[in-house]
Amino acid sequence: MKVGVMDSGVGGITILNAIQHQLPFLELHYLADDVFAPYGEKDQASLQERLLKIGRYFEMLGVSAIVVACNTATVAGIETLRQHTSLPVIGVEPAVKPACRISKRREVAVLATPFTAKSERLNNLIDLWKLDSHVTIYSSVSLAFDIDLWPDSKAKIQHTVAQLCAEMKRQKVDTLVLACTHYPLVMNFFKAEMEEGCEIVEPSQGVVAQLLRRLTETYPLGIDESKVESSVSHIYLYSTQSEQSTERFLHWLSQPDSVVNKQYVLIT
């Protein structure tokens, strides 16, 4: 069974790794829309149109479900995509609910791209689950894009994370929500900067659970883990920039040996 996973760059690999680890019977097709990045600087109409084009490409590949492994794309266009495809579409929701539940000092930070930070969807989510917590939204214009440029951007990423965390520590934040799938790729930088005892949460486990639930509901006869011959799924990598761009994905994959094909695709 094929599943398509998309993001503007390498960020969705955090979701891809979790899917592969927990659902190894799936054939995973990962598309990085490098040429249209960064998504956080695009307007909603452009993102919706782009997501529809990517959805059509996944349909052409014959996938059984689409995972929008990007917070910005989820906020901007997932409902539009769902209206134009019969496939199950799973998005990424910032882990605000668990963060507010585990916060001891009731000081929660949500770090997102500028588009997600200003979105009605995120702010409604915070209003729904914050209860007695004080939730502060932080955003970075460059962080996700710089992570796409790893390793050349390593020093800049460390500097940006240090600045963000310094502000969070002044706010006495004890729980941090990484509301962009790129950010968990540099989780170690956040852990190094935040005070000991600060919980850092990200959404990958919730996405995997939702994907399995939707696949089971939609294809009740197609999900049989006991009949899987291999414990390692095959991964196909696609970039809208160049085939060479897919090489940098390998650094972030937990099982790079499972990649069977890398190619450039034109999304028009």
Coordinates of C-alpha atoms in Angstrom, one line a residue:
M1 CA 0.0 0.0 0.0
K2 CA 1.4 3.4 -1.1
V3 CA 1.2 6.5 1.0
G4 CA 2.2 10.0 -0.2
V5 CA 3.9 12.4 2.2
M6 CA 4.6 16.0 1.3
D7 CA 6.3 19.0 2.7
S8 CA 8.0 22.2 1.4
G9 CA 11.4 20.7 2.2
V10 CA 13.0 18.2 4.5
G11 CA 10.8 18.9 7.5
G12 CA 8.2 16.2 6.8
I13 CA 10.9 13.6 7.1
T14 CA 10.3 13.8 10.9
I15 CA 6.8 12.4 10.1
L16 CA 8.1 10.0 7.4
N17 CA 10.6 8.5 9.9
A18 CA 7.8 7.9 12.5
I19 CA 5.5 6.3 9.8
Q20 CA 8.2 4.0 8.6
H21 CA 9.1 3.0 12.2
Q22 CA 5.6 2.2 13.3
L23 CA 4.0 1.1 9.9
P24 CA 6.8 -0.6 8.0
F25 CA 4.4 -2.4 5.7
L26 CA 3.7 0.9 3.8
E27 CA 5.5 2.0 0.6
L28 CA 6.3 5.7 1.2
H29 CA 6.5 8.4 -1.4
Y30 CA 8.1 11.6 -0.1
L31 CA 7.8 14.8 -2.1
A32 CA 9.7 17.9 -1.1
D33 CA 8.4 21.0 -2.8
D34 CA 11.7 22.8 -2.7
V35 CA 11.1 25.0 -5.6
F36 CA 8.1 26.6 -4.0
A37 CA 9.7 27.0 -0.5
P38 CA 9.5 28.6 1.9
Y39 CA 5.8 28.0 2.4
G40 CA 5.7 30.3 5.4
E41 CA 6.1 33.3 3.2
K42 CA 3.4 32.4 0.7
D43 CA -0.3 33.6 0.8
Q44 CA -3.1 31.2 1.4
A45 CA -4.5 31.1 -2.2
S46 CA -1.1 30.2 -3.6
L47 CA -0.6 27.5 -1.0
Q48 CA -4.1 26.0 -1.7
E49 CA -3.4 25.9 -5.4
R50 CA -0.1 24.3 -4.9
L51 CA -1.5 21.7 -2.6
L52 CA -4.1 20.7 -5.1
K53 CA -1.4 20.2 -7.8
I54 CA 0.6 18.0 -5.4
G55 CA -2.5 16.1 -4.5
R56 CA -3.1 15.4 -8.2
Y57 CA 0.4 14.2 -8.6
F58 CA 0.0 11.7 -5.7
E59 CA -3.2 10.5 -7.2
M60 CA -1.3 9.8 -10.4
L61 CA 1.2 7.8 -8.4
G62 CA -1.7 5.6 -7.1
V63 CA -1.3 6.4 -3.4
S64 CA -3.9 5.2 -0.9
A65 CA -3.6 8.3 1.3
I66 CA -1.9 11.7 1.5
V67 CA 0.0 13.0 4.5
V68 CA 0.4 16.8 4.5
A69 CA 3.5 16.7 6.7
C70 CA 3.7 20.5 7.0
N71 CA 2.0 22.7 9.5
T72 CA 1.7 25.7 7.2
A73 CA 0.2 23.7 4.3
T74 CA -2.2 22.0 6.8
V75 CA -3.4 25.4 8.0
A76 CA -3.6 27.0 4.6
G77 CA -5.0 24.3 2.4
I78 CA -5.8 20.9 3.8
E79 CA -9.6 21.5 3.8
T80 CA -9.4 22.6 0.1
L81 CA -7.4 19.4 -0.7
R82 CA -9.9 17.2 1.0
Q83 CA -12.7 18.7 -1.0
H84 CA -10.9 17.8 -4.3
T85 CA -9.8 14.2 -3.6
S86 CA -11.5 11.0 -2.5
L87 CA -8.3 9.9 -0.8
P88 CA -7.8 10.1 3.0
V89 CA -5.8 13.3 3.8
I90 CA -4.0 13.5 7.1
G91 CA -2.6 16.8 8.3
V92 CA -0.3 18.0 11.1
E93 CA -1.8 19.6 14.2
P94 CA 0.5 21.4 16.7
A95 CA 0.6 19.4 19.9
V96 CA -1.0 22.2 22.0
K97 CA -3.4 19.9 23.9
P98 CA -0.7 17.6 25.3
A99 CA 1.6 20.5 26.0
C100 CA -1.0 22.3 28.1
R101 CA -1.8 19.1 30.0
I102 CA 1.9 18.4 31.0
S103 CA 3.0 22.0 31.7
K104 CA 3.9 22.3 35.4
R105 CA 4.4 26.1 35.5
R106 CA 1.6 26.7 33.0
E107 CA 3.9 28.5 30.7
V108 CA 3.7 27.1 27.2
A109 CA 5.5 28.3 24.0
V110 CA 4.4 27.5 20.5
L111 CA 7.1 27.9 17.8
A112 CA 5.8 28.2 14.3
T113 CA 6.3 29.7 10.9
P114 CA 4.9 33.3 10.5
F115 CA 1.9 31.9 8.5
T116 CA 1.0 29.3 11.0
A117 CA 1.6 31.7 13.9
K118 CA -1.0 34.2 12.6
S119 CA -3.5 31.5 11.5
E120 CA -7.0 31.3 12.9
R121 CA -6.6 27.6 13.1
L122 CA -3.7 27.7 15.6
N123 CA -5.2 30.4 17.7
N124 CA -8.5 28.6 18.0
L125 CA -6.6 25.4 19.0
I126 CA -4.9 27.4 21.8
D127 CA -8.1 28.9 23.0
L128 CA -9.7 25.4 23.1
W129 CA -6.9 23.7 25.1
K130 CA -5.0 26.3 27.1
L131 CA -7.3 26.1 30.1
D132 CA -5.2 27.9 32.9
S133 CA -2.0 27.8 30.9
H134 CA -0.4 31.0 29.5
V135 CA 0.5 30.2 25.9
T136 CA 2.9 32.4 23.9
I137 CA 3.3 32.1 20.1
Y138 CA 6.8 32.6 18.7
S139 CA 7.7 32.5 15.0
S140 CA 10.8 32.5 12.9
V141 CA 11.0 33.7 9.3
S142 CA 14.2 31.8 8.5
L143 CA 14.5 28.7 10.6
A144 CA 12.6 26.2 8.5
F145 CA 14.3 27.5 5.3
D146 CA 17.7 27.3 6.9
I147 CA 17.1 23.7 8.0
D148 CA 16.5 22.9 4.4
L149 CA 20.0 24.3 3.6
W150 CA 21.8 22.0 6.2
P151 CA 24.8 21.6 6.8
D152 CA 25.9 24.9 5.3
S153 CA 23.4 26.7 7.6
K154 CA 24.3 25.0 10.8
A155 CA 25.8 28.0 12.5
K156 CA 22.9 30.2 11.6
I157 CA 20.4 27.7 12.8
Q158 CA 22.2 27.4 16.2
H159 CA 22.2 31.2 16.5
T160 CA 18.5 31.5 15.7
V161 CA 17.6 28.7 18.1
A162 CA 19.7 30.4 20.8
Q163 CA 17.9 33.7 20.3
L164 CA 14.4 32.1 20.4
C165 CA 15.2 30.0 23.5
A166 CA 16.7 33.0 25.3
E167 CA 13.3 34.8 25.0
M168 CA 11.4 31.7 26.1
K169 CA 13.6 31.3 29.2
R170 CA 12.9 34.9 30.1
Q171 CA 9.2 33.9 29.9
K172 CA 10.0 30.9 32.1
V173 CA 8.6 28.5 29.5
D174 CA 8.5 24.9 30.7
T175 CA 6.8 23.3 27.7
L176 CA 7.7 24.0 24.1
V177 CA 5.5 23.0 21.1
L178 CA 7.5 22.6 17.9
A179 CA 4.7 23.6 15.4
C180 CA 6.7 23.1 12.2
T181 CA 7.8 19.7 11.1
H182 CA 11.3 21.1 10.2
Y183 CA 12.0 22.0 13.8
P184 CA 12.3 18.5 15.4
L185 CA 15.2 17.8 13.0
V186 CA 17.3 20.1 15.2
M187 CA 15.7 19.0 18.5
N188 CA 19.2 18.7 20.0
F189 CA 19.8 22.4 19.6
F190 CA 16.6 23.2 21.5
K191 CA 17.4 20.7 24.2
A192 CA 20.8 22.3 24.6
E193 CA 19.4 25.8 24.9
M194 CA 16.3 25.3 27.1
E195 CA 16.6 24.8 30.8
E196 CA 16.6 21.3 32.2
G197 CA 13.1 20.0 32.8
C198 CA 11.6 21.9 29.8
E199 CA 9.4 19.4 27.8
I200 CA 9.6 19.7 24.1
V201 CA 6.6 18.1 22.1
E202 CA 6.1 17.5 18.4
P203 CA 3.2 15.9 16.5
S204 CA 4.6 12.8 14.7
Q205 CA 3.1 10.1 16.9
G206 CA -0.4 11.7 16.6
V207 CA 0.0 11.8 12.8
V208 CA 0.9 8.1 12.6
A209 CA -2.0 7.1 14.8
Q210 CA -4.4 9.1 12.6
L211 CA -2.9 7.7 9.4
L212 CA -3.4 4.1 10.6
R213 CA -7.0 4.9 11.7
R214 CA -7.9 6.4 8.4
L215 CA -6.3 3.6 6.4
T216 CA -8.1 1.0 8.5
E217 CA -11.4 2.7 8.0
T218 CA -11.0 3.3 4.3
Y219 CA -9.4 0.0 3.4
P220 CA -10.5 -2.6 6.0
L221 CA -9.3 -5.5 3.9
G222 CA -6.0 -3.9 2.9
I223 CA -4.4 -3.5 6.3
D224 CA -2.9 -6.8 7.5
E225 CA 0.4 -6.3 9.2
S226 CA 0.9 -10.0 9.8
K227 CA 1.3 -10.7 6.1
V228 CA 4.1 -8.2 5.6
E229 CA 7.2 -10.0 4.3
S230 CA 9.7 -7.2 5.0
S231 CA 10.0 -5.1 8.1
V232 CA 11.5 -2.2 6.2
S233 CA 9.3 -0.2 3.8
H234 CA 10.6 1.2 0.5
I235 CA 11.0 4.9 0.3
Y236 CA 10.7 6.9 -3.0
L237 CA 12.1 10.5 -2.8
Y238 CA 11.0 13.4 -5.1
S239 CA 12.1 17.0 -5.3
T240 CA 10.5 19.8 -7.3
Q241 CA 13.9 21.4 -7.6
S242 CA 16.3 18.7 -8.8
E243 CA 17.2 15.1 -8.4
Q244 CA 20.5 16.2 -6.7
S245 CA 18.4 18.0 -4.0
T246 CA 17.2 14.6 -2.8
E247 CA 20.7 13.7 -1.6
R248 CA 20.4 16.0 1.4
F249 CA 17.3 14.1 2.5
L250 CA 19.4 11.1 3.3
H251 CA 21.0 12.8 6.3
W252 CA 17.7 13.1 8.0
L253 CA 16.3 9.6 7.2
S254 CA 16.4 7.1 10.0
Q255 CA 16.7 4.3 7.5
P256 CA 18.4 5.8 4.4
D257 CA 19.1 2.3 3.0
S258 CA 15.4 1.8 2.4
V259 CA 15.4 4.5 -0.4
V260 CA 14.9 2.8 -3.7
N261 CA 14.5 5.8 -6.0
K262 CA 15.3 9.5 -6.1
Q263 CA 14.0 11.8 -8.8
Y264 CA 13.1 15.3 -9.9
V265 CA 9.4 16.0 -10.6
L266 CA 7.8 19.0 -12.3
I267 CA 4.6 20.2 -10.6
T268 CA 2.7 22.6 -12.8

